[in-house]
Amino acid sequence: PISPALRGSPTRFGAIEEPAGGMADIALDKDGQPITASWLASSLGLDATTGETLTYIPAEESTVRGPHSATVRLDLSGCRDAPRSVFLKRVVPADLSQRSPDKWLRDAASYRSEINFSRLWVPLLAEKGVRLPAIHATVAEGVAGLSVLLKEGDGAAPADERILATVSACKFLILSEDLQNSYGQKMLLDRGDMGAVLSMLASFHAATFDDQELLGRAEAELFSSGAYWSPAQRPPAELEKLPEVWAAFCGEFESTDPALFAEDGVKALGGRLQRSAAAVSESLRG
């Protein structure tokens, strides 16, 4: 756990305080100030005259104030050249809940991977014909220092004080296409949906297949192997509880497809994942 001397004041690493006025804390820039319509207009590529009439309203039902970020849909109006809405994600560790330095290091690796993918890889993959959500603007303050810290973290662990100082200097924003009108989320996919998913994944992987230069960039700018959910990135206690957690999941969702959840292979999946975790991690490291 973080020692009292490292905790700092609530403005450094304290939890977000719920504002008295509903949405006042959600549509903020990197410094905690309300984002402006002029910034939105510039991010959307609108000229100054056209963007003068642009206004936005945070959609309260879309708001998520999570342990890793704050997100909200912004409904736009007053400008015919602007989309109906955009999606704003804000990751400012100094405004998030406290956690131990080693947890900060793991979480910060995920934040860095996401901001780098959004600002560097989405445009690159789009040029190669991969359809991904449009990224209108990003802010990546502190990412260079974080990259140095994470590279050092592959060897001896950095000092707790340095971890906290480096992570607290990070301020990330992503303004992206709102997917609510063009994408859907389903528990089970039919043949047509599965075909669309597999086609997208195939184009995604083909874009960098056997391209050593791009793969080298990916290793440096994103997770070097696997991702946030790969076994090597997860806490050991999570892996130990996998069979128990999977059994609880089956109990919660078996009514959606009783025949599927009754299969022995499905019921045993938690234990199978646990036993194969080391081999999966080794395979991801190549």
Tab-separated table of N, CA and C in Angstrom, residues 10-94:
chain	number	residue	atom	x	y	z
A	10	PRO	N	-5.707	15.637	-1.454
A	10	PRO	CA	-6.780	15.090	-2.284
A	10	PRO	C	-6.716	15.562	-3.736
A	11	THR	N	-6.099	16.733	-3.997
A	11	THR	CA	-6.033	17.219	-5.366
A	11	THR	C	-4.989	16.469	-6.180
A	12	ARG	N	-4.061	15.742	-5.523
A	12	ARG	CA	-3.044	14.982	-6.256
A	12	ARG	C	-3.521	13.586	-6.611
A	13	PHE	N	-3.835	12.810	-5.597
A	13	PHE	CA	-4.232	11.429	-5.854
A	13	PHE	C	-5.488	11.058	-5.077
A	14	GLY	N	-6.300	12.047	-4.731
A	14	GLY	CA	-7.510	11.764	-3.988
A	14	GLY	C	-8.636	11.355	-4.914
A	15	ALA	N	-9.703	10.820	-4.350
A	15	ALA	CA	-10.860	10.415	-5.137
A	15	ALA	C	-11.625	11.634	-5.621
A	16	ILE	N	-12.335	11.483	-6.736
A	16	ILE	CA	-13.176	12.555	-7.244
A	16	ILE	C	-14.295	12.823	-6.254
A	17	GLU	N	-14.538	14.096	-5.988
A	17	GLU	CA	-15.650	14.462	-5.127
A	17	GLU	C	-16.858	14.752	-6.004
A	18	GLU	N	-17.992	14.187	-5.649
A	18	GLU	CA	-19.201	14.366	-6.445
A	18	GLU	C	-19.672	15.814	-6.348
A	19	PRO	N	-19.789	16.534	-7.462
A	19	PRO	CA	-20.195	17.921	-7.413
A	19	PRO	C	-21.662	18.051	-7.054
A	20	ALA	N	-21.997	19.205	-6.524
A	20	ALA	CA	-23.391	19.430	-6.132
A	20	ALA	C	-24.275	19.594	-7.346
A	21	GLY	N	-23.679	19.991	-8.471
A	21	GLY	CA	-24.492	20.358	-9.624
A	21	GLY	C	-24.483	19.384	-10.761
A	22	GLY	N	-24.672	18.121	-10.550
A	22	GLY	CA	-24.935	17.158	-11.609
A	22	GLY	C	-23.798	16.909	-12.565
A	23	MET	N	-23.750	17.636	-13.703
A	23	MET	CA	-22.829	17.335	-14.787
A	23	MET	C	-21.618	18.261	-14.825
A	24	ALA	N	-21.449	19.102	-13.825
A	24	ALA	CA	-20.400	20.120	-13.872
A	24	ALA	C	-19.001	19.534	-13.906
A	25	ASP	N	-18.843	18.283	-13.518
A	25	ASP	CA	-17.500	17.702	-13.414
A	25	ASP	C	-17.126	16.819	-14.585
A	26	ILE	N	-17.969	16.669	-15.597
A	26	ILE	CA	-17.766	15.580	-16.542
A	26	ILE	C	-17.166	16.006	-17.878
A	27	ALA	N	-17.593	17.105	-18.473
A	27	ALA	CA	-17.090	17.529	-19.782
A	27	ALA	C	-15.964	18.534	-19.568
A	28	LEU	N	-14.805	17.998	-19.142
A	28	LEU	CA	-13.692	18.852	-18.749
A	28	LEU	C	-12.488	18.633	-19.650
A	29	ASP	N	-11.632	19.673	-19.729
A	29	ASP	CA	-10.392	19.520	-20.457
A	29	ASP	C	-9.332	18.889	-19.558
A	30	LYS	N	-8.103	18.816	-20.014
A	30	LYS	CA	-7.049	18.153	-19.249
A	30	LYS	C	-6.757	18.827	-17.919
A	31	ASP	N	-7.058	20.126	-17.833
A	31	ASP	CA	-6.762	20.882	-16.623
A	31	ASP	C	-7.975	21.049	-15.707
A	32	GLY	N	-9.064	20.359	-16.040
A	32	GLY	CA	-10.243	20.417	-15.186
A	32	GLY	C	-11.185	21.562	-15.474
A	33	GLN	N	-10.992	22.258	-16.587
A	33	GLN	CA	-11.881	23.337	-16.985
A	33	GLN	C	-12.896	22.826	-18.004
A	34	PRO	N	-14.114	23.387	-18.012
A	34	PRO	CA	-15.100	22.941	-19.002
A	34	PRO	C	-14.565	23.105	-20.418
A	35	ILE	N	-14.743	22.067	-21.246
A	35	ILE	CA	-14.302	22.199	-22.636
A	35	ILE	C	-15.163	23.245	-23.329
A	36	THR	N	-14.596	23.879	-24.326
A	36	THR	CA	-15.287	24.960	-25.015
A	36	THR	C	-15.799	24.504	-26.371
A	37	ALA	N	-16.848	25.186	-26.825
A	37	ALA	CA	-17.382	24.890	-28.155
A	37	ALA	C	-16.347	25.196	-29.230
A	38	SER	N	-15.508	26.195	-28.996
A	38	SER	CA	-14.486	26.530	-29.992
A	38	SER	C	-13.458	25.408	-30.117
A	39	TRP	N	-13.100	24.754	-28.978
A	39	TRP	CA	-12.185	23.616	-29.049
A	39	TRP	C	-12.828	22.457	-29.801
A	40	LEU	N	-14.117	22.218	-29.537
A	40	LEU	CA	-14.822	21.167	-30.257
A	40	LEU	C	-14.857	21.466	-31.750
A	41	ALA	N	-15.162	22.713	-32.107
A	41	ALA	CA	-15.238	23.083	-33.522
A	41	ALA	C	-13.898	22.884	-34.206
A	42	SER	N	-12.824	23.306	-33.550
A	42	SER	CA	-11.485	23.127	-34.114
A	42	SER	C	-11.149	21.643	-34.254
A	43	SER	N	-11.502	20.839	-33.243
A	43	SER	CA	-11.219	19.405	-33.278
A	43	SER	C	-11.976	18.705	-34.397
A	44	LEU	N	-13.146	19.214	-34.730
A	44	LEU	CA	-13.969	18.614	-35.777
A	44	LEU	C	-13.637	19.160	-37.161
A	45	GLY	N	-12.665	20.074	-37.242
A	45	GLY	CA	-12.259	20.619	-38.528
A	45	GLY	C	-13.213	21.648	-39.088
A	46	LEU	N	-14.004	22.276	-38.224
A	46	LEU	CA	-14.934	23.303	-38.674
A	46	LEU	C	-14.211	24.645	-38.745
A	47	ASP	N	-14.537	25.451	-39.734
A	47	ASP	CA	-13.900	26.765	-39.796
A	47	ASP	C	-14.479	27.664	-38.705
A	48	ALA	N	-13.761	28.714	-38.378
A	48	ALA	CA	-14.122	29.565	-37.249
A	48	ALA	C	-15.524	30.137	-37.380
A	49	THR	N	-15.894	30.557	-38.594
A	49	THR	CA	-17.222	31.162	-38.790
A	49	THR	C	-18.318	30.122	-38.599
A	50	THR	N	-18.123	28.950	-39.202
A	50	THR	CA	-19.134	27.890	-39.100
A	50	THR	C	-19.263	27.398	-37.667
A	51	GLY	N	-18.137	27.346	-36.958
A	51	GLY	CA	-18.157	26.811	-35.605
A	51	GLY	C	-18.654	27.764	-34.547
A	52	GLU	N	-18.888	29.030	-34.910
A	52	GLU	CA	-19.311	30.012	-33.907
A	52	GLU	C	-20.642	29.665	-33.271
A	53	THR	N	-21.499	28.989	-34.012
A	53	THR	CA	-22.840	28.687	-33.499
A	53	THR	C	-22.933	27.323	-32.825
A	54	LEU	N	-21.818	26.586	-32.774
A	54	LEU	CA	-21.834	25.231	-32.213
A	54	LEU	C	-22.051	25.273	-30.699
A	55	THR	N	-22.938	24.432	-30.212
A	55	THR	CA	-23.153	24.270	-28.773
A	55	THR	C	-23.189	22.774	-28.451
A	56	TYR	N	-22.976	22.439	-27.181
A	56	TYR	CA	-23.025	21.024	-26.792
A	56	TYR	C	-23.701	20.871	-25.439
A	57	ILE	N	-24.272	19.677	-25.252
A	57	ILE	CA	-24.890	19.311	-23.982
A	57	ILE	C	-24.400	17.925	-23.597
A	58	PRO	N	-23.779	17.742	-22.431
A	58	PRO	CA	-23.399	16.390	-21.994
A	58	PRO	C	-24.649	15.543	-21.773
A	59	ALA	N	-24.664	14.357	-22.365
A	59	ALA	CA	-25.823	13.462	-22.222
A	59	ALA	C	-25.693	12.707	-20.900
A	60	GLU	N	-26.518	13.062	-19.940
A	60	GLU	CA	-26.364	12.542	-18.582
A	60	GLU	C	-26.464	11.023	-18.520
A	61	GLU	N	-27.346	10.420	-19.326
A	61	GLU	CA	-27.528	8.970	-19.270
A	61	GLU	C	-26.305	8.211	-19.790
A	62	SER	N	-25.422	8.910	-20.513
A	62	SER	CA	-24.235	8.257	-21.071
A	62	SER	C	-23.023	8.360	-20.152
A	63	THR	N	-23.141	9.107	-19.079
A	63	THR	CA	-21.990	9.427	-18.240
A	63	THR	C	-21.493	8.217	-17.453
A	64	VAL	N	-20.180	8.017	-17.452
A	64	VAL	CA	-19.539	6.996	-16.615
A	64	VAL	C	-18.368	7.652	-15.887
A	65	ARG	N	-18.416	7.626	-14.570
A	65	ARG	CA	-17.297	8.088	-13.752
A	65	ARG	C	-16.669	6.838	-13.141
A	66	GLY	N	-15.671	6.277	-13.818
A	66	GLY	CA	-15.108	5.008	-13.408
A	66	GLY	C	-13.788	5.157	-12.683
A	67	PRO	N	-13.207	4.026	-12.247
A	67	PRO	CA	-11.924	4.070	-11.542
A	67	PRO	C	-10.752	4.434	-12.448
A	68	HIS	N	-10.948	4.331	-13.783
A	68	HIS	CA	-9.862	4.602	-14.714
A	68	HIS	C	-10.099	5.814	-15.600
A	69	SER	N	-11.328	6.279	-15.692
A	69	SER	CA	-11.613	7.383	-16.616
A	69	SER	C	-12.994	7.946	-16.348
A	70	ALA	N	-13.262	9.087	-16.978
A	70	ALA	CA	-14.604	9.662	-17.025
A	70	ALA	C	-14.983	9.788	-18.490
A	71	THR	N	-16.174	9.312	-18.849
A	71	THR	CA	-16.595	9.353	-20.245
A	71	THR	C	-18.004	9.920	-20.348
A	72	VAL	N	-18.287	10.543	-21.505
A	72	VAL	CA	-19.610	11.130	-21.714
A	72	VAL	C	-19.831	11.356	-23.212
A	73	ARG	N	-21.060	11.212	-23.639
A	73	ARG	CA	-21.446	11.605	-24.990
A	73	ARG	C	-21.836	13.078	-24.971
A	74	LEU	N	-21.355	13.828	-25.947
A	74	LEU	CA	-21.705	15.237	-26.072
A	74	LEU	C	-22.645	15.399	-27.260
A	75	ASP	N	-23.877	15.820	-26.986
A	75	ASP	CA	-24.838	16.071	-28.060
A	75	ASP	C	-24.602	17.479	-28.606
A	76	LEU	N	-24.381	17.566	-29.914
A	76	LEU	CA	-24.031	18.830	-30.547
A	76	LEU	C	-25.228	19.421	-31.283
A	77	SER	N	-25.269	20.728	-31.357
A	77	SER	CA	-26.330	21.408	-32.096
A	77	SER	C	-25.820	22.775	-32.542
A	78	GLY	N	-26.591	23.398	-33.435
A	78	GLY	CA	-26.275	24.758	-33.863
A	78	GLY	C	-25.341	24.845	-35.049
A	79	CYS	N	-24.906	23.697	-35.582
A	79	CYS	CA	-23.979	23.718	-36.720
A	79	CYS	C	-24.274	22.517	-37.610
A	80	ARG	N	-24.722	22.766	-38.813
A	80	ARG	CA	-25.139	21.668	-39.693
A	80	ARG	C	-23.968	20.809	-40.165
A	81	ASP	N	-22.754	21.346	-40.120
A	81	ASP	CA	-21.590	20.590	-40.569
A	81	ASP	C	-21.002	19.693	-39.487
A	82	ALA	N	-21.502	19.803	-38.277
A	82	ALA	CA	-20.991	18.981	-37.174
A	82	ALA	C	-21.810	17.700	-37.057
A	83	PRO	N	-21.203	16.609	-36.546
A	83	PRO	CA	-21.999	15.399	-36.287
A	83	PRO	C	-23.015	15.661	-35.174
A	84	ARG	N	-23.981	14.761	-35.054
A	84	ARG	CA	-25.000	14.950	-34.010
A	84	ARG	C	-24.435	14.819	-32.615
A	85	SER	N	-23.352	14.037	-32.493
A	85	SER	CA	-22.769	13.804	-31.175
A	85	SER	C	-21.340	13.312	-31.331
A	86	VAL	N	-20.574	13.441	-30.262
A	86	VAL	CA	-19.215	12.907	-30.189
A	86	VAL	C	-19.038	12.290	-28.807
A	87	PHE	N	-17.953	11.546	-28.646
A	87	PHE	CA	-17.692	10.838	-27.388
A	87	PHE	C	-16.389	11.355	-26.796
A	88	LEU	N	-16.437	11.731	-25.525
A	88	LEU	CA	-15.262	12.284	-24.840
A	88	LEU	C	-14.827	11.342	-23.725
A	89	LYS	N	-13.529	10.985	-23.733
A	89	LYS	CA	-12.942	10.179	-22.659
A	89	LYS	C	-11.806	10.958	-22.038
A	90	ARG	N	-11.813	11.043	-20.703
A	90	ARG	CA	-10.806	11.811	-19.975
A	90	ARG	C	-10.118	10.900	-18.964
A	91	VAL	N	-8.790	10.787	-19.073
A	91	VAL	CA	-7.997	9.992	-18.137
A	91	VAL	C	-6.953	10.912	-17.515
A	92	VAL	N	-7.213	11.356	-16.298
A	92	VAL	CA	-6.285	12.216	-15.564
A	92	VAL	C	-6.032	11.539	-14.218
A	93	PRO	N	-4.931	10.781	-14.095
A	93	PRO	CA	-4.690	10.001	-12.879
A	93	PRO	C	-4.771	10.808	-11.584
A	94	ALA	N	-4.369	12.076	-11.623
A	94	ALA	CA	-4.420	12.892	-10.409
A	94	ALA	C	-5.840	13.079	-9.891
